[in-house]
Short mmCIF file of C-alpha atoms and ligand atoms in Angstrom, two decimals:
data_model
loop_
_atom_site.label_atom_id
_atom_site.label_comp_id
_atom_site.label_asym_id
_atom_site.label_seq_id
_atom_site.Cartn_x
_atom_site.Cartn_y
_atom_site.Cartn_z
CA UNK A 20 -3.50 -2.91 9.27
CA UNK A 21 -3.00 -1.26 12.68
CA UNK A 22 0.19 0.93 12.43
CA UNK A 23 0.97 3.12 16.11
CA UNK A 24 3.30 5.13 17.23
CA UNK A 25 6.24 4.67 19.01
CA UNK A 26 6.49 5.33 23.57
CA UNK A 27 7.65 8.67 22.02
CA UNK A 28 4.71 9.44 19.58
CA UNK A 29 6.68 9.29 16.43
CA UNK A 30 5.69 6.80 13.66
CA UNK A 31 8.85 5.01 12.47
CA UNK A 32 10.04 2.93 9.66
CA UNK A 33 8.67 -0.35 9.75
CA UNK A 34 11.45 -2.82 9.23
CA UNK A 35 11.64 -4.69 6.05
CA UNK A 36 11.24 -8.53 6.67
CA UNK A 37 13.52 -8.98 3.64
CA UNK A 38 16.57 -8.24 1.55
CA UNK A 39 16.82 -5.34 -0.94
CA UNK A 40 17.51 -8.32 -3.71
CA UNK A 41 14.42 -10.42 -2.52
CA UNK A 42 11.89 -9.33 -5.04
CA UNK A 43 14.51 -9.36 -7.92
CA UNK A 44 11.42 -11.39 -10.43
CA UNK A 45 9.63 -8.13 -10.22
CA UNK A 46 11.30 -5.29 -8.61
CA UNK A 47 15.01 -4.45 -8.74
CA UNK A 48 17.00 -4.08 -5.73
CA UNK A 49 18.25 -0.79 -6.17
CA UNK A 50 14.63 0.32 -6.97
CA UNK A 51 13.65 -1.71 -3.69
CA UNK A 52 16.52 0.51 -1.52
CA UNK A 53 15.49 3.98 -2.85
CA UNK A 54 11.82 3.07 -2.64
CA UNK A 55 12.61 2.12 1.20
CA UNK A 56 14.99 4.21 2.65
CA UNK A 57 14.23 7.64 0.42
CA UNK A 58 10.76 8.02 -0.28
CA UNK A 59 8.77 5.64 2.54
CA UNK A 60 11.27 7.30 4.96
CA UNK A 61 10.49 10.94 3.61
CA UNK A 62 6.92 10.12 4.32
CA UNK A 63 7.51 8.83 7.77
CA UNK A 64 9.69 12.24 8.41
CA UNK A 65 7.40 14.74 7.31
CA UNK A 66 4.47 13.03 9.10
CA UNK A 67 6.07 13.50 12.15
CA UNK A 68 7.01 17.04 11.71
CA UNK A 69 3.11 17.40 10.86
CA UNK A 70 2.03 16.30 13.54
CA UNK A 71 4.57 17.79 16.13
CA UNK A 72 2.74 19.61 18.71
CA UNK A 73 -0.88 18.24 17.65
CA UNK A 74 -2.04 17.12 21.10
CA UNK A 75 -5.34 15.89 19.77
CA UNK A 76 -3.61 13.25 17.70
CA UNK A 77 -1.00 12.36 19.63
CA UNK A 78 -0.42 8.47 20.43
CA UNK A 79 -3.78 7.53 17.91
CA UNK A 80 -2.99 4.83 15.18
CA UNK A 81 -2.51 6.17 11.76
CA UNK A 82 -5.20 3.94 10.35
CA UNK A 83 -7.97 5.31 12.94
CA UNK A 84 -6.23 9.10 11.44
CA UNK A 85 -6.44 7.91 8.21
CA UNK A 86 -10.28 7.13 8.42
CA UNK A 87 -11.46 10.32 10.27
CA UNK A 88 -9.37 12.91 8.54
CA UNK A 89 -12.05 15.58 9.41
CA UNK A 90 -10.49 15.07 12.73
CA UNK A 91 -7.27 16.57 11.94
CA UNK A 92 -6.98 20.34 12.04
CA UNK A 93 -7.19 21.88 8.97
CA UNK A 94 -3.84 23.44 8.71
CA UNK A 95 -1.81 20.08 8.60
CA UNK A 96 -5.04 17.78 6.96
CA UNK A 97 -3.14 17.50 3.15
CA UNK A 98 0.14 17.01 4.92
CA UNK A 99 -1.20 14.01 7.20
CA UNK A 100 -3.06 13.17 4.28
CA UNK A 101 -0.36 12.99 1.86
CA UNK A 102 2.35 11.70 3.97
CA UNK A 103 0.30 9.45 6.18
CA UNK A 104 -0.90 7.76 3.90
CA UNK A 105 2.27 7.36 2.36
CA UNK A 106 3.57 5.60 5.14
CA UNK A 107 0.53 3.25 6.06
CA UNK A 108 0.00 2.73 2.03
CA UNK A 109 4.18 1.63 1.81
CA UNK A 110 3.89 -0.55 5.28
CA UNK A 111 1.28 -2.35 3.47
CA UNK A 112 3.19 -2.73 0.00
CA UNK A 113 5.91 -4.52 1.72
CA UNK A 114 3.95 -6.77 3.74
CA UNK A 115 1.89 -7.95 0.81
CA UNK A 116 5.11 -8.99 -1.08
CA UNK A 117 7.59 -11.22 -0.36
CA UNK A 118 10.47 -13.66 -1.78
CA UNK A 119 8.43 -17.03 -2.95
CA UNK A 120 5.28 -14.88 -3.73
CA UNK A 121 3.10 -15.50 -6.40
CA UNK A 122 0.71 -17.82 -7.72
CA UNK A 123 -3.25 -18.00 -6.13
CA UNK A 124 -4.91 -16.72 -3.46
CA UNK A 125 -5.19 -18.93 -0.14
CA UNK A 126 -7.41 -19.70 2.30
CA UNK A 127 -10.95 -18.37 2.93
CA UNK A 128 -9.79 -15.16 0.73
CA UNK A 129 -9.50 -17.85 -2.10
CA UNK A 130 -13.11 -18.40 -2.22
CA UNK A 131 -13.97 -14.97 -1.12
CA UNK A 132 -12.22 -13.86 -4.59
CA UNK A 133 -13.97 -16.36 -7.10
CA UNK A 134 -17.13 -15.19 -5.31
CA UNK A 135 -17.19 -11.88 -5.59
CA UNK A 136 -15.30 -11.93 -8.99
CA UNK A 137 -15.91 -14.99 -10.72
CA UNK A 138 -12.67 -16.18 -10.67
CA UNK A 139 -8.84 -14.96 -9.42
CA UNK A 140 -8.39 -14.75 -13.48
CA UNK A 141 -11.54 -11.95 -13.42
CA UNK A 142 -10.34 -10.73 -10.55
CA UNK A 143 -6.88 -10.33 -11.75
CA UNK A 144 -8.23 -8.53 -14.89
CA UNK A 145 -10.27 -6.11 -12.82
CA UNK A 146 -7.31 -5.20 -10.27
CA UNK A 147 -4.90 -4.88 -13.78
CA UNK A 148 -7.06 -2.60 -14.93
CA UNK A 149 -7.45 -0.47 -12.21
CA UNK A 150 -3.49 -0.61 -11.99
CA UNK A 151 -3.41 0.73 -15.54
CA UNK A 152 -6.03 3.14 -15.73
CA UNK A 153 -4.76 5.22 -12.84
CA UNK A 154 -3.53 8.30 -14.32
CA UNK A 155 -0.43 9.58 -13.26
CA UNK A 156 0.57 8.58 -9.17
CA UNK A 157 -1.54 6.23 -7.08
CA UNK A 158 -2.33 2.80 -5.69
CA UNK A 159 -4.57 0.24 -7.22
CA UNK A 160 -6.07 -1.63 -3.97
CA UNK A 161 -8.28 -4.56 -3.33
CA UNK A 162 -10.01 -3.86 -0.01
CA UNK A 163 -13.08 -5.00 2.16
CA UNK A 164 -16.32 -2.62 2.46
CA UNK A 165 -19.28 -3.65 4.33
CA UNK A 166 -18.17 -7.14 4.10
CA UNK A 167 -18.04 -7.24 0.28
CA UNK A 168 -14.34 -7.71 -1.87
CA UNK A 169 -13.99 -4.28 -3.88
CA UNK A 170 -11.62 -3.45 -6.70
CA UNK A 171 -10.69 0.56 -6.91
CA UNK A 172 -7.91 2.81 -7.29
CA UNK A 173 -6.82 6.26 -6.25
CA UNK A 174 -4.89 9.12 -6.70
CA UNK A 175 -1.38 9.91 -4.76
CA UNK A 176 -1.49 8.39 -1.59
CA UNK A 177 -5.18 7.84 -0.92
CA UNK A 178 -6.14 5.12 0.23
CA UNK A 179 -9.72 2.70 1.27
CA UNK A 180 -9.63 3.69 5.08
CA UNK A 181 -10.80 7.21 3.69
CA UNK A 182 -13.56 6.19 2.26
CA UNK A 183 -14.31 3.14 5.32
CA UNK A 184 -13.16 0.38 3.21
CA UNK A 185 -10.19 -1.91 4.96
CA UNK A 186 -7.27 -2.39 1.83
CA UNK A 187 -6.06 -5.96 2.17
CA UNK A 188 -3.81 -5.45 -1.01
CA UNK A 189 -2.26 -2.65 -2.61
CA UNK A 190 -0.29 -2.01 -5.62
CA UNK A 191 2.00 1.16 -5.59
CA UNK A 192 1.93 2.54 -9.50
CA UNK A 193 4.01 5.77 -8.86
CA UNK A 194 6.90 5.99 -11.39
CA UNK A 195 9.05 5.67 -8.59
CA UNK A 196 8.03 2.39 -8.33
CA UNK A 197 9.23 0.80 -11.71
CA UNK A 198 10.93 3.35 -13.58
CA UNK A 199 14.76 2.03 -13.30
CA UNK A 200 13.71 -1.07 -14.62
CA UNK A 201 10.87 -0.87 -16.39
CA UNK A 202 10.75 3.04 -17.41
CA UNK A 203 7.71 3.91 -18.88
CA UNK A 204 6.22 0.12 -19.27
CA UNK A 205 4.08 0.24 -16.14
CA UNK A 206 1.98 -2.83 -17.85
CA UNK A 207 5.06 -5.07 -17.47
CA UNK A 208 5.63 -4.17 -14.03
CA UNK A 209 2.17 -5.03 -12.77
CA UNK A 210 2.00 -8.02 -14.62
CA UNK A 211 5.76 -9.09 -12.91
CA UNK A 212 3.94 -8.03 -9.64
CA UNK A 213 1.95 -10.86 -9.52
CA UNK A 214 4.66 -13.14 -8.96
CA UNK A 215 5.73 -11.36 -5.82
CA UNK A 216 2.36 -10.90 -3.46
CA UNK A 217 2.31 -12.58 -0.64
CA UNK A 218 -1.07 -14.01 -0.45
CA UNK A 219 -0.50 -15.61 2.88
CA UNK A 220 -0.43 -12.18 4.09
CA UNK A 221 -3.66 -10.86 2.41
CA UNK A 222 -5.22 -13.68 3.74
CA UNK A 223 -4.38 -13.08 7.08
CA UNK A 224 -5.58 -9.52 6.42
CA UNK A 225 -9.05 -11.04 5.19
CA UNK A 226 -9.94 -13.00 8.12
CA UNK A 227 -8.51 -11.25 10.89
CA UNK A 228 -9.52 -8.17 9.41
CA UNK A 229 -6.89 -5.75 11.75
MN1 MN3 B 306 5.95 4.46 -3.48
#
């Protein structure tokens, strides 16, 4: 997903193609506001203050940043890290949901799943798992690497790009995520999730691959 900066070099918050109330089957609207206008906005902020002054970066995508972080000077990597991948891993989550979600991959990603997993049931396991096995904050992603459909998670807000993989679908398990409905159940929430994704969307991110 290509995200660029603004004519004045600042990233800004993407806008959200839907209502606060639109993912109500899995994720609460006041959860959906916070999760929005607090935290992905935080990220967005302090990414810009990062990078302030860094004439080397200025105007480059935050995808082609996220994937060559030994380009970014030392004293600001974790904070460009951290909060840039914050924002490209939240402009992601809430393209990859959406109201009337749900139910099987489409398209060539269809076939791309039940071949490299068996089945969207195996691969639905596999990307559960890796939801619920991430200790503490992170992401559970499916992305593209070298052409092959791969199943991982990571910590805070890693992502694929850093280690040259292209995430087609993420899954946001931070508390912050789930905890006002959900508290400490994060199995229920993921397995709500399901009825949200958008798998129009992934597709789209499968075959067009930007
Ligand atoms: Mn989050």
């Amino acid at each position: 997903m290509r995200i660029s900066p603004n004519s004045n070099s600042q990233f800004e918050l993407p806008k959200l193609g839907y209502g606060y109330d639109a993912l109500e089957a899995a994720i609460d609207a006041p959860t959906m506001e916070i999760h929005y206008t607090k935290h992905h906005q935080g990220y967005v902020d302090k990414l810009n203050a990062a990078l302030e002054g860094q004439t080397s970066l200025v105007g480059r995508p935050l995808d082609d940043i996220l994937g060559d972080l030994e380009s970014v000077p030392e004293e600001i990597r974790s904070s460009v890290r951290n909060n840039g991948g914050g924002h490209y891993n939240h402009s992601l989550f809430w393209q990859i949901m959406g109201p009337g979600g749900g139910g099987e991959p489409v398209g060539q990603l269809a076939g791309a799943i039940t071949q490299a997993f068996g089945s969207f049931d195996s691969f639905r396991r596999q990307f559960t798992a890796a939801a619920l096995t991430r200790f503490g904050s992170g992401w559970a992603w499916l992305s593209v690497n070298n052409g092959k459909l791969v199943v991982s998670s990571t910590p805070n807000q890693d992502n694929p790009l850093m280690e040259g993989a292209f995430p087609i679908l993420g899954l946001d398990v931070w508390e912050h995520a789930y905890y006002l409905r959900y508290q400490n159940k994060r199995p229920e929430y993921v397995e709500q999730w399901w009825s949200v994704v958008n798998w129009e969307y992934v597709n789209k991110l499968f075959t067009t691959n930007e």
